[in-house]
mmCIF file of C-alpha atoms in Angstrom:
data_model
loop_
_atom_site.group_PDB
_atom_site.id
_atom_site.type_symbol
_atom_site.label_atom_id
_atom_site.label_comp_id
_atom_site.label_asym_id
_atom_site.label_seq_id
_atom_site.Cartn_x
_atom_site.Cartn_y
_atom_site.Cartn_z
ATOM 1 C CA MET A 26 0.000 0.000 0.000
ATOM 2 C CA ALA A 27 1.320 3.410 -0.926
ATOM 3 C CA ARG A 28 2.234 5.754 1.908
ATOM 4 C CA TRP A 29 -0.346 8.505 1.908
ATOM 5 C CA SER A 30 -3.143 9.790 4.091
ATOM 6 C CA SER A 31 -5.954 12.323 4.177
ATOM 7 C CA PRO A 32 -5.276 16.017 4.832
ATOM 8 C CA LYS A 33 -4.690 16.282 8.580
ATOM 9 C CA ASP A 34 -7.746 16.581 10.787
ATOM 10 C CA PRO A 35 -6.418 17.656 14.224
ATOM 11 C CA GLU A 36 -9.538 16.538 16.075
ATOM 12 C CA LEU A 37 -9.577 13.034 14.610
ATOM 13 C CA GLU A 38 -5.823 12.762 15.112
ATOM 14 C CA ALA A 39 -6.391 13.690 18.757
ATOM 15 C CA ALA A 40 -9.048 10.965 19.006
ATOM 16 C CA LEU A 41 -6.588 8.373 17.732
ATOM 17 C CA ARG A 42 -3.948 9.557 20.173
ATOM 18 C CA ARG A 43 -6.271 9.501 23.175
ATOM 19 C CA ASN A 44 -7.583 6.058 22.377
ATOM 20 C CA ARG A 45 -4.048 4.590 22.561
ATOM 21 C CA ARG A 46 -3.232 5.751 26.104
ATOM 22 C CA TRP A 47 -4.063 2.576 27.935
ATOM 23 C CA VAL A 48 -3.020 -0.095 25.415
ATOM 24 C CA VAL A 49 -0.002 -1.493 27.243
ATOM 25 C CA ASN A 50 -1.632 -1.384 30.663
ATOM 26 C CA ASN A 51 -4.677 -3.083 29.192
ATOM 27 C CA GLN A 52 -2.452 -5.967 28.131
ATOM 28 C CA ILE A 53 -0.894 -6.074 31.588
ATOM 29 C CA LYS A 54 -4.419 -6.127 33.019
ATOM 30 C CA ARG A 55 -5.268 -9.122 30.847
ATOM 31 C CA LEU A 56 -2.114 -10.905 31.998
ATOM 32 C CA LEU A 57 -3.061 -10.353 35.637
ATOM 33 C CA LEU A 58 -6.588 -11.638 35.110
ATOM 34 C CA ARG A 59 -5.139 -15.018 34.176
ATOM 35 C CA PHE A 60 -4.232 -15.434 37.855
ATOM 36 C CA PRO A 61 -7.140 -16.238 40.233
ATOM 37 C CA SER A 62 -5.557 -14.030 42.893
ATOM 38 C CA ARG A 63 -5.087 -11.152 40.404
ATOM 39 C CA THR A 64 -1.468 -10.903 41.527
ATOM 40 C CA ALA A 65 1.694 -12.136 39.824
ATOM 41 C CA PRO A 66 5.465 -11.989 40.268
ATOM 42 C CA VAL A 67 7.112 -8.978 38.665
ATOM 43 C CA ARG A 68 9.516 -11.406 36.966
ATOM 44 C CA PHE A 69 6.508 -12.883 35.135
ATOM 45 C CA LEU A 70 5.759 -9.477 33.625
ATOM 46 C CA GLN A 71 9.465 -9.016 32.876
ATOM 47 C CA SER A 72 9.423 -12.273 30.892
ATOM 48 C CA ARG A 73 6.554 -10.887 28.791
ATOM 49 C CA PHE A 74 8.139 -7.474 28.225
ATOM 50 C CA LYS A 75 9.449 -8.298 24.762
ATOM 51 C CA THR A 76 5.987 -9.324 23.602
ATOM 52 C CA LEU A 77 4.862 -5.818 24.597
ATOM 53 C CA ASP A 78 7.789 -4.403 22.595
ATOM 54 C CA LEU A 79 9.066 -2.709 25.751
ATOM 55 C CA MET A 80 12.558 -2.444 27.145
ATOM 56 C CA GLY A 81 13.948 -1.877 30.614
ATOM 57 C CA ARG A 82 12.691 -3.139 33.946
ATOM 58 C CA ALA A 83 9.084 -4.142 34.474
ATOM 59 C CA ALA A 84 9.182 -2.749 38.022
ATOM 60 C CA ASN A 85 10.016 0.698 36.666
ATOM 61 C CA TRP A 86 7.075 0.548 34.277
ATOM 62 C CA LEU A 87 4.677 -0.411 37.075
ATOM 63 C CA ARG A 88 5.900 2.479 39.250
ATOM 64 C CA LYS A 89 4.931 4.910 36.502
ATOM 65 C CA TYR A 90 1.262 4.040 37.096
ATOM 66 C CA PRO A 91 0.760 4.054 40.877
ATOM 67 C CA SER A 92 -2.976 4.552 40.478
ATOM 68 C CA CYS A 93 -3.249 1.308 38.477
ATOM 69 C CA PHE A 94 -0.730 -1.130 39.950
ATOM 70 C CA GLU A 95 0.862 -1.702 43.308
ATOM 71 C CA VAL A 96 4.120 -3.565 43.886
ATOM 72 C CA PHE A 97 4.609 -5.549 47.078
ATOM 73 C CA SER A 98 6.693 -8.402 48.473
ATOM 74 C CA ALA A 99 5.237 -11.890 48.691
ATOM 75 C CA ASP A 100 6.406 -15.435 49.333
ATOM 76 C CA ALA A 101 8.072 -16.716 46.186
ATOM 77 C CA GLY A 102 6.972 -20.286 46.868
ATOM 78 C CA GLY A 103 3.474 -19.436 47.958
ATOM 79 C CA GLY A 104 3.625 -21.832 50.899
ATOM 80 C CA GLY A 105 4.841 -19.434 53.555
ATOM 81 C CA GLY A 106 8.253 -19.187 55.113
ATOM 82 C CA GLY A 107 9.997 -18.974 51.759
ATOM 83 C CA GLU A 108 12.073 -16.248 50.203
ATOM 84 C CA GLU A 109 10.085 -13.149 49.305
ATOM 85 C CA GLU A 110 10.107 -11.536 45.885
ATOM 86 C CA PRO A 111 8.332 -8.557 44.306
ATOM 87 C CA HIS A 112 4.764 -9.150 43.139
ATOM 88 C CA PHE A 113 2.270 -6.760 41.618
ATOM 89 C CA GLY A 114 -1.487 -6.440 41.490
ATOM 90 C CA PHE A 115 -4.297 -3.966 40.956
ATOM 91 C CA THR A 116 -4.893 -1.012 43.216
ATOM 92 C CA LYS A 117 -8.365 -0.834 44.755
ATOM 93 C CA ARG A 118 -9.464 1.789 42.232
ATOM 94 C CA MET A 119 -8.109 -0.231 39.325
ATOM 95 C CA ALA A 120 -9.747 -3.417 40.611
ATOM 96 C CA ALA A 121 -13.098 -1.627 40.819
ATOM 97 C CA LEU A 122 -12.797 -0.424 37.208
ATOM 98 C CA VAL A 123 -11.767 -3.894 36.036
ATOM 99 C CA ASP A 124 -14.887 -5.319 37.711
ATOM 100 C CA ALA A 125 -17.002 -2.594 36.088
ATOM 101 C CA GLU A 126 -15.574 -3.482 32.686
ATOM 102 C CA GLY A 127 -16.404 -7.150 33.284
ATOM 103 C CA ALA A 128 -19.978 -6.200 34.198
ATOM 104 C CA ALA A 129 -20.269 -4.083 31.037
ATOM 105 C CA LEU A 130 -19.081 -7.018 28.933
ATOM 106 C CA ASP A 131 -21.626 -9.341 30.550
ATOM 107 C CA ALA A 132 -24.442 -6.863 29.952
ATOM 108 C CA SER A 133 -23.443 -6.318 26.320
ATOM 109 C CA GLU A 134 -23.463 -9.988 25.273
ATOM 110 C CA PRO A 135 -26.711 -9.642 23.238
ATOM 111 C CA ALA A 136 -25.194 -6.651 21.394
ATOM 112 C CA MET A 137 -21.986 -8.647 20.810
ATOM 113 C CA ALA A 138 -23.996 -11.475 19.251
ATOM 114 C CA GLY A 139 -25.753 -8.979 16.984
ATOM 115 C CA ARG A 140 -22.491 -7.398 15.815
ATOM 116 C CA LEU A 141 -20.928 -10.802 15.181
ATOM 117 C CA ALA A 142 -23.970 -11.967 13.212
ATOM 118 C CA ARG A 143 -23.918 -8.811 11.083
ATOM 119 C CA VAL A 144 -20.236 -9.287 10.262
ATOM 120 C CA LEU A 145 -20.959 -12.862 9.162
ATOM 121 C CA MET A 146 -23.877 -11.584 7.069
ATOM 122 C CA LEU A 147 -21.475 -9.216 5.294
ATOM 123 C CA ALA A 148 -19.037 -12.008 4.476
ATOM 124 C CA ARG A 149 -18.913 -14.333 1.500
ATOM 125 C CA GLY A 150 -20.531 -17.642 2.442
ATOM 126 C CA ARG A 151 -21.655 -16.214 5.831
ATOM 127 C CA ARG A 152 -18.658 -17.820 7.494
ATOM 128 C CA PHE A 153 -15.199 -16.939 8.791
ATOM 129 C CA GLN A 154 -12.170 -18.890 9.858
ATOM 130 C CA VAL A 155 -12.024 -18.546 13.644
ATOM 131 C CA SER A 156 -8.288 -17.864 13.542
ATOM 132 C CA LYS A 157 -8.863 -15.044 11.051
ATOM 133 C CA LEU A 158 -11.930 -13.670 12.807
ATOM 134 C CA ALA A 159 -9.761 -13.131 15.891
ATOM 135 C CA ALA A 160 -8.332 -10.056 14.152
ATOM 136 C CA LEU A 161 -11.761 -8.400 14.376
ATOM 137 C CA ARG A 162 -12.224 -9.262 18.036
ATOM 138 C CA GLY A 163 -10.781 -5.980 19.311
ATOM 139 C CA PRO A 164 -12.609 -3.595 16.951
ATOM 140 C CA LEU A 165 -15.923 -5.362 17.580
ATOM 141 C CA GLY A 166 -15.446 -5.273 21.355
ATOM 142 C CA LEU A 167 -15.395 -9.058 21.731
ATOM 143 C CA PRO A 168 -13.541 -10.486 24.760
ATOM 144 C CA ASP A 169 -10.950 -13.256 24.472
ATOM 145 C CA ASP A 170 -13.548 -15.871 25.384
ATOM 146 C CA TYR A 171 -16.271 -14.605 23.047
ATOM 147 C CA LEU A 172 -16.884 -18.057 21.561
ATOM 148 C CA LEU A 173 -17.453 -19.583 24.999
ATOM 149 C CA ARG A 174 -19.729 -16.689 25.904
ATOM 150 C CA LEU A 175 -21.829 -16.495 22.747
ATOM 151 C CA LEU A 176 -22.075 -19.923 21.134
ATOM 152 C CA PRO A 177 -23.844 -21.826 23.965
ATOM 153 C CA ALA A 178 -26.455 -19.062 24.242
ATOM 154 C CA HIS A 179 -27.004 -18.741 20.474
ATOM 155 C CA THR A 180 -26.959 -22.268 19.069
ATOM 156 C CA ASP A 181 -29.753 -21.226 16.679
ATOM 157 C CA LEU A 182 -27.541 -18.521 15.180
ATOM 158 C CA PHE A 183 -23.921 -19.700 15.167
ATOM 159 C CA ARG A 184 -22.209 -22.994 14.508
ATOM 160 C CA LEU A 185 -18.584 -24.114 14.613
ATOM 161 C CA ALA A 186 -17.500 -26.315 11.732
ATOM 162 C CA ASN A 187 -14.212 -27.772 10.555
ATOM 163 C CA PRO A 188 -14.308 -28.487 6.818
ATOM 164 C CA TYR A 189 -10.606 -29.384 6.767
ATOM 165 C CA PRO A 190 -9.893 -31.591 9.829
ATOM 166 C CA HIS A 191 -6.351 -32.294 8.647
ATOM 167 C CA ARG A 192 -5.459 -28.578 8.793
ATOM 168 C CA CYS A 193 -4.497 -26.667 11.911
ATOM 169 C CA ASN A 194 -6.639 -23.631 12.762
ATOM 170 C CA ALA A 195 -9.182 -24.531 10.065
ATOM 171 C CA ALA A 196 -12.267 -24.238 12.281
ATOM 172 C CA GLU A 197 -14.907 -21.880 10.908
ATOM 173 C CA LEU A 198 -17.688 -19.914 12.540
ATOM 174 C CA GLU A 199 -20.828 -20.117 10.437
ATOM 175 C CA LEU A 200 -24.075 -18.171 10.527
ATOM 176 C CA ILE A 201 -26.867 -20.761 10.579
ATOM 177 C CA ARG A 202 -29.814 -18.567 9.662
ATOM 178 C CA TRP A 203 -30.463 -15.232 8.076
ATOM 179 C CA VAL A 204 -31.903 -12.599 10.431
ATOM 180 C CA PRO A 205 -33.880 -9.973 8.465
ATOM 181 C CA SER A 206 -33.995 -7.564 11.422
ATOM 182 C CA LEU A 207 -30.190 -7.480 11.481
ATOM 183 C CA ALA A 208 -29.804 -7.065 7.726
ATOM 184 C CA VAL A 209 -30.306 -3.306 7.943
ATOM 185 C CA SER A 210 -27.238 -1.137 7.446
ATOM 186 C CA ALA A 211 -26.545 2.053 9.377
ATOM 187 C CA VAL A 212 -27.304 4.051 6.220
ATOM 188 C CA GLU A 213 -30.646 2.288 5.760
ATOM 189 C CA ALA A 214 -31.542 2.726 9.431
ATOM 190 C CA ALA A 215 -30.840 6.473 9.245
ATOM 191 C CA ALA A 216 -32.930 6.740 6.082
ATOM 192 C CA ALA A 217 -35.834 4.919 7.711
ATOM 193 C CA ALA A 218 -35.676 7.265 10.708
ATOM 194 C CA SER A 219 -35.893 10.318 8.435
ATOM 195 C CA ASP A 220 -38.363 8.689 6.014
ATOM 196 C CA SER A 221 -36.035 9.199 3.057
ATOM 197 C CA ALA A 222 -34.125 7.121 0.528
ATOM 198 C CA PRO A 223 -30.850 5.555 1.708
ATOM 199 C CA ARG A 224 -27.847 7.717 0.804
ATOM 200 C CA PHE A 225 -24.412 8.488 2.194
ATOM 201 C CA THR A 226 -23.912 11.684 4.179
ATOM 202 C CA CYS A 227 -20.897 13.960 3.765
ATOM 203 C CA SER A 228 -19.359 14.773 7.145
ATOM 204 C CA LEU A 229 -16.947 17.424 5.858
ATOM 205 C CA PRO A 230 -17.512 21.170 6.353
ATOM 206 C CA ALA A 231 -19.490 22.956 3.645
ATOM 207 C CA SER A 232 -16.281 24.710 2.555
ATOM 208 C CA TRP A 233 -15.121 21.411 0.997
ATOM 209 C CA VAL A 234 -17.185 22.221 -2.084
ATOM 210 C CA LYS A 235 -15.546 19.766 -4.485
ATOM 211 C CA SER A 236 -15.861 16.863 -2.035
ATOM 212 C CA HIS A 237 -19.530 17.643 -1.474
ATOM 213 C CA ALA A 238 -20.097 17.758 -5.219
ATOM 214 C CA LYS A 239 -18.410 14.367 -5.679
ATOM 215 C CA MET A 240 -20.534 12.938 -2.872
ATOM 216 C CA GLU A 241 -23.687 14.181 -4.577
ATOM 217 C CA GLU A 242 -22.558 12.522 -7.798
ATOM 218 C CA PHE A 243 -21.805 9.308 -5.913
ATOM 219 C CA ASN A 244 -25.285 9.426 -4.350
ATOM 220 C CA SER A 245 -26.948 9.945 -7.736
ATOM 221 C CA THR A 246 -27.036 6.182 -8.297
ATOM 222 C CA PRO A 247 -29.105 3.929 -5.992
ATOM 223 C CA TYR A 248 -27.601 2.837 -2.697
ATOM 224 C CA ILE A 249 -26.464 -0.808 -2.721
ATOM 225 C CA SER A 250 -26.984 -2.501 0.639
ATOM 226 C CA PRO A 251 -23.985 -4.471 1.905
ATOM 227 C CA PHE A 252 -26.430 -7.126 3.120
ATOM 228 C CA SER A 253 -27.925 -9.665 0.759
ATOM 229 C CA GLU A 254 -29.016 -13.260 1.191
ATOM 230 C CA GLU A 255 -27.163 -14.057 -2.015
ATOM 231 C CA TRP A 256 -23.623 -12.928 -2.769
ATOM 232 C CA VAL A 257 -24.083 -10.333 -5.501
ATOM 233 C CA VAL A 258 -21.330 -9.457 -7.956
ATOM 234 C CA PRO A 259 -22.140 -5.938 -9.275
ATOM 235 C CA ALA A 260 -22.249 -5.628 -13.060
ATOM 236 C CA THR A 261 -20.109 -2.481 -13.377
ATOM 237 C CA ASP A 262 -17.051 -1.001 -11.686
ATOM 238 C CA ALA A 263 -19.193 1.850 -10.358
ATOM 239 C CA GLU A 264 -21.616 -0.611 -8.753
ATOM 240 C CA ALA A 265 -18.732 -2.638 -7.367
ATOM 241 C CA GLU A 266 -17.273 0.453 -5.699
ATOM 242 C CA LYS A 267 -20.691 1.496 -4.424
ATOM 243 C CA ARG A 268 -21.123 -1.834 -2.709
ATOM 244 C CA ALA A 269 -17.518 -1.893 -1.410
ATOM 245 C CA VAL A 270 -17.943 1.576 0.116
ATOM 246 C CA ALA A 271 -21.192 0.390 1.732
ATOM 247 C CA VAL A 272 -19.425 -2.670 3.172
ATOM 248 C CA VAL A 273 -16.587 -0.642 4.691
ATOM 249 C CA HIS A 274 -19.044 1.958 6.000
ATOM 250 C CA GLU A 275 -21.145 -0.739 7.662
ATOM 251 C CA LEU A 276 -18.140 -2.607 9.030
ATOM 252 C CA LEU A 277 -16.750 0.576 10.625
ATOM 253 C CA SER A 278 -20.231 1.361 11.972
ATOM 254 C CA LEU A 279 -20.193 -2.008 13.755
ATOM 255 C CA THR A 280 -16.858 -1.344 15.466
ATOM 256 C CA LEU A 281 -16.913 0.236 18.901
ATOM 257 C CA TRP A 282 -14.381 2.941 17.998
ATOM 258 C CA LYS A 283 -15.552 3.497 14.400
ATOM 259 C CA LYS A 284 -12.075 2.842 13.044
ATOM 260 C CA MET A 285 -9.773 0.050 11.882
ATOM 261 C CA SER A 286 -6.270 -0.366 10.538
ATOM 262 C CA ILE A 287 -6.315 -0.527 6.744
ATOM 263 C CA LEU A 288 -3.878 -3.431 6.755
ATOM 264 C CA LYS A 289 -6.392 -5.411 8.792
ATOM 265 C CA LEU A 290 -9.252 -4.335 6.553
ATOM 266 C CA GLU A 291 -7.370 -5.483 3.457
ATOM 267 C CA HIS A 292 -6.691 -8.786 5.206
ATOM 268 C CA PHE A 293 -10.427 -9.505 4.747
ATOM 269 C CA ARG A 294 -10.596 -8.374 1.138
ATOM 270 C CA ARG A 295 -11.730 -11.762 -0.169
ATOM 271 C CA GLU A 296 -14.359 -12.304 2.534
ATOM 272 C CA PHE A 297 -15.947 -8.877 2.081
ATOM 273 C CA GLY A 298 -15.453 -8.537 -1.674
ATOM 274 C CA LEU A 299 -13.288 -5.414 -1.418
ATOM 275 C CA PRO A 300 -11.132 -4.088 -4.287
ATOM 276 C CA GLU A 301 -7.455 -4.918 -4.484
ATOM 277 C CA ASP A 302 -6.431 -1.352 -3.659
ATOM 278 C CA THR A 303 -8.846 -0.679 -0.833
ATOM 279 C CA ALA A 304 -6.755 2.208 0.536
ATOM 280 C CA ARG A 305 -7.040 4.158 -2.726
ATOM 281 C CA MET A 306 -10.803 3.632 -2.707
ATOM 282 C CA LEU A 307 -11.062 5.024 0.835
ATOM 283 C CA LEU A 308 -9.133 8.141 -0.162
ATOM 284 C CA ARG A 309 -11.565 8.725 -3.013
ATOM 285 C CA HIS A 310 -14.336 9.246 -0.452
ATOM 286 C CA PRO A 311 -13.083 11.828 2.083
ATOM 287 C CA CYS A 312 -16.679 12.739 2.985
ATOM 288 C CA LEU A 313 -17.045 9.328 4.608
ATOM 289 C CA PHE A 314 -13.574 8.167 5.577
ATOM 290 C CA TYR A 315 -10.544 9.774 7.188
ATOM 291 C CA VAL A 316 -7.226 8.018 6.579
ATOM 292 C CA SER A 317 -4.513 8.625 9.151
ATOM 293 C CA ASN A 318 -0.876 7.556 9.190
ATOM 294 C CA ARG A 319 -0.413 8.156 12.902
ATOM 295 C CA TYR A 320 2.370 6.025 14.405
ATOM 296 C CA LYS A 321 3.213 5.080 10.776
ATOM 297 C CA ILE A 322 0.212 2.742 10.654
ATOM 298 C CA HIS A 323 -2.584 3.565 8.241
ATOM 299 C CA THR A 324 -5.975 3.704 9.919
ATOM 300 C CA VAL A 325 -9.385 4.491 8.458
ATOM 301 C CA VAL A 326 -11.862 6.399 10.628
ATOM 302 C CA LEU A 327 -15.586 6.743 9.952
ATOM 303 C CA ARG A 328 -16.036 10.510 10.018
ATOM 304 C CA GLU A 329 -19.705 10.495 10.959
ATOM 305 C CA GLY A 330 -18.889 8.409 14.032
ATOM 306 C CA TYR A 331 -17.155 11.397 15.642
ATOM 307 C CA HIS A 332 -18.151 14.843 16.776
ATOM 308 C CA GLY A 333 -14.851 16.641 16.911
ATOM 309 C CA SER A 334 -12.548 14.238 18.728
ATOM 310 C CA ASP A 335 -15.327 12.476 20.656
ATOM 311 C CA LEU A 336 -17.345 9.457 19.638
ATOM 312 C CA ARG A 337 -20.958 10.414 18.980
ATOM 313 C CA GLU A 338 -22.210 7.250 20.649
ATOM 314 C CA LYS A 339 -20.230 5.336 23.234
ATOM 315 C CA ASP A 340 -20.876 1.705 23.984
ATOM 316 C CA PRO A 341 -20.809 0.913 27.731
ATOM 317 C CA VAL A 342 -17.679 -1.158 27.102
ATOM 318 C CA VAL A 343 -15.988 1.903 25.579
ATOM 319 C CA VAL A 344 -16.974 4.001 28.602
ATOM 320 C CA SER A 345 -15.503 1.436 30.995
ATOM 321 C CA LYS A 346 -12.270 1.213 29.013
ATOM 322 C CA GLU A 347 -11.940 4.995 28.847
ATOM 323 C CA ARG A 348 -12.206 5.143 32.623
ATOM 324 C CA LEU A 349 -9.277 2.734 32.805
ATOM 325 C CA GLY A 350 -7.360 4.997 30.423
ATOM 326 C CA ASP A 351 -8.127 8.077 32.519
ATOM 327 C CA LEU A 352 -6.873 6.301 35.627
ATOM 328 C CA MET A 353 -3.671 5.368 33.845
ATOM 329 C CA GLN A 354 -3.114 8.967 32.755
ATOM 330 C CA GLU A 355 -3.759 10.166 36.296
ATOM 331 C CA GLY A 356 -1.071 7.836 37.596
ATOM 332 C CA LEU A 357 1.386 8.862 34.881
ATOM 333 C CA HIS A 358 0.783 12.534 35.678
ATOM 334 C CA GLU A 359 1.434 11.868 39.368
ATOM 335 C CA TYR A 360 4.623 9.966 38.524
ATOM 336 C CA ASN A 361 5.881 12.776 36.265
ATOM 337 C CA GLN A 362 5.296 15.394 38.939
ATOM 338 C CA ARG A 363 7.219 13.367 41.521
ATOM 339 C CA HIS A 364 10.002 12.604 39.046
ATOM 340 C CA ARG A 365 10.429 16.261 38.091
ATOM 341 C CA ALA A 366 10.325 17.400 41.702
ATOM 342 C CA ALA A 367 13.004 14.841 42.613
ATOM 343 C CA ASN A 368 15.252 16.011 39.760
ATOM 344 C CA LEU A 369 14.866 19.644 40.788
ATOM 345 C CA GLU A 370 15.727 18.749 44.357
ATOM 346 C CA LYS A 371 18.893 16.956 43.225
ATOM 347 C CA LYS A 372 19.967 19.994 41.184
ATOM 348 C CA ARG A 373 19.220 22.287 44.099
ATOM 349 C CA ARG A 374 21.403 20.210 46.421
ATOM 350 C CA ARG A 375 24.245 20.229 43.905
ATOM 351 C CA GLY A 376 23.831 23.984 43.540
ATOM 352 C CA GLU A 377 23.273 23.711 39.808
ATOM 353 C CA VAL A 378 20.033 25.681 39.811
ATOM 354 C CA GLU A 379 18.242 28.068 42.084
ATOM 355 C CA VAL A 380 14.668 26.848 42.157
ATOM 356 C CA LYS A 381 11.899 29.310 42.841
ATOM 357 C CA GLU A 382 8.688 28.329 44.545
ATOM 358 C CA GLU A 383 6.596 28.921 41.461
ATOM 359 C CA GLU A 384 8.754 26.442 39.505
ATOM 360 C CA GLU A 385 7.456 23.662 41.704
ATOM 361 C CA VAL A 386 3.986 24.101 40.274
ATOM 362 C CA VAL A 387 3.769 22.204 37.005
ATOM 363 C CA ASP A 388 0.735 22.566 34.793
ATOM 364 C CA ASP A 389 -0.670 19.678 32.797
ATOM 365 C CA LYS A 390 0.600 20.973 29.463
ATOM 366 C CA GLU A 391 4.183 21.224 30.644
ATOM 367 C CA VAL A 392 4.071 17.728 32.147
ATOM 368 C CA ALA A 393 2.644 16.362 28.905
ATOM 369 C CA ARG A 394 5.379 18.120 26.902
ATOM 370 C CA LEU A 395 8.179 16.801 29.099
ATOM 371 C CA ASP A 396 6.753 13.301 29.092
ATOM 372 C CA SER A 397 6.307 13.356 25.327
ATOM 373 C CA ALA A 398 9.889 14.432 24.733
ATOM 374 C CA GLU A 399 11.210 11.773 27.066
ATOM 375 C CA LYS A 400 9.067 8.870 25.926
ATOM 376 C CA ARG A 401 8.395 9.524 22.243
ATOM 377 C CA GLU A 402 10.687 6.791 20.977
ATOM 378 C CA GLU A 403 9.404 4.251 23.485
ATOM 379 C CA ARG A 404 5.799 4.984 22.525
ATOM 380 C CA ARG A 405 6.613 4.748 18.826
ATOM 381 C CA ARG A 406 7.881 1.178 19.347
ATOM 382 C CA PHE A 407 4.975 -0.258 21.263
ATOM 383 C CA TYR A 408 2.276 1.619 19.350
ATOM 384 C CA LYS A 409 3.581 0.052 16.167
ATOM 385 C CA VAL A 410 3.011 -3.413 17.623
ATOM 386 C CA LEU A 411 -0.116 -2.703 19.629
ATOM 387 C CA PHE A 412 -2.088 -0.514 17.267
ATOM 388 C CA GLY A 413 -3.725 -3.595 15.792
ATOM 389 C CA ASP A 414 -6.874 -3.130 17.945
ATOM 390 C CA ASP A 415 -6.737 -6.685 19.231
ATOM 391 C CA ASN A 416 -5.584 -5.320 22.536
ATOM 392 C CA ARG A 417 -8.611 -3.265 23.177
#
């Protein structure tokens, strides 16, 4: 894929930046939840550091987020009387937010089933390889154990099959029956609410005259629903693009954050019937899609899903995850303040600087600037690995 992106939209860029704050700590949270006690040796996290694309000492990372994690000494053998070693676990506030996220996931299981069914209805053959479908787990807000959660409760809707028993990871998730009430795209639902014909809406300012004109031309032909009980191959290139745009629009509408990496989207080109150069197609429709190259990873954002830098509609799971991100940022801010104060004190003792009282007050912008300068390279490394949404 060529290296290009849409003209910069500061608000959408800010949304992408904010949504990445808690990625690493979310993975650490998932590691901790594997332990019934929700505590683990720090050396266990250290052994997983490379998979997080992080360097240095795990204990130092944990100390940066005192509001999220606490480090303590515990018996290395677990039987008492043994040698003690550092362990870590959730703080009380973090534990409460983790429980709230779990409750939100439980409550959203019917919505999860609906999103999963719609994705299967968009796909060729109404089926997906389970190993491949895992790439959509994060964007769709599905937990690691989504199959165990959803399949037993929806045996009339989903079925696991293995058409190639001799192959590893060949199991497929199949949609058993067509659900007419789910086969309504976001565009069609909006049209029904306004009692009008289905058409795409341009989310760019009116000053983008040429883009609005192109959108009107694009809307001059009938809308092609991405849902159909039979896989339809459009007769012309224009119809093919119309359907492909509708598929991407609907797929992004189904994601919790209304965005997805383009590399991941192109990974499902065959299943969704997308063109070979999907990225170029997205750039042809700036009224609908914003393409960002933040962290050197191309991401497509559904413009109408955002008002400024905020999601227009937030799923309860998104709200719970954002609270975890806010707690992480609070801890990082506290750590930065202490770190800067300690450095100033060292310089004062060495007589290198004469520190005035007002210098001890650090506003949020200055802390953010200092932290960004210090950690930019570290963030670039792990964002490159973790931007793939699976770690939501």
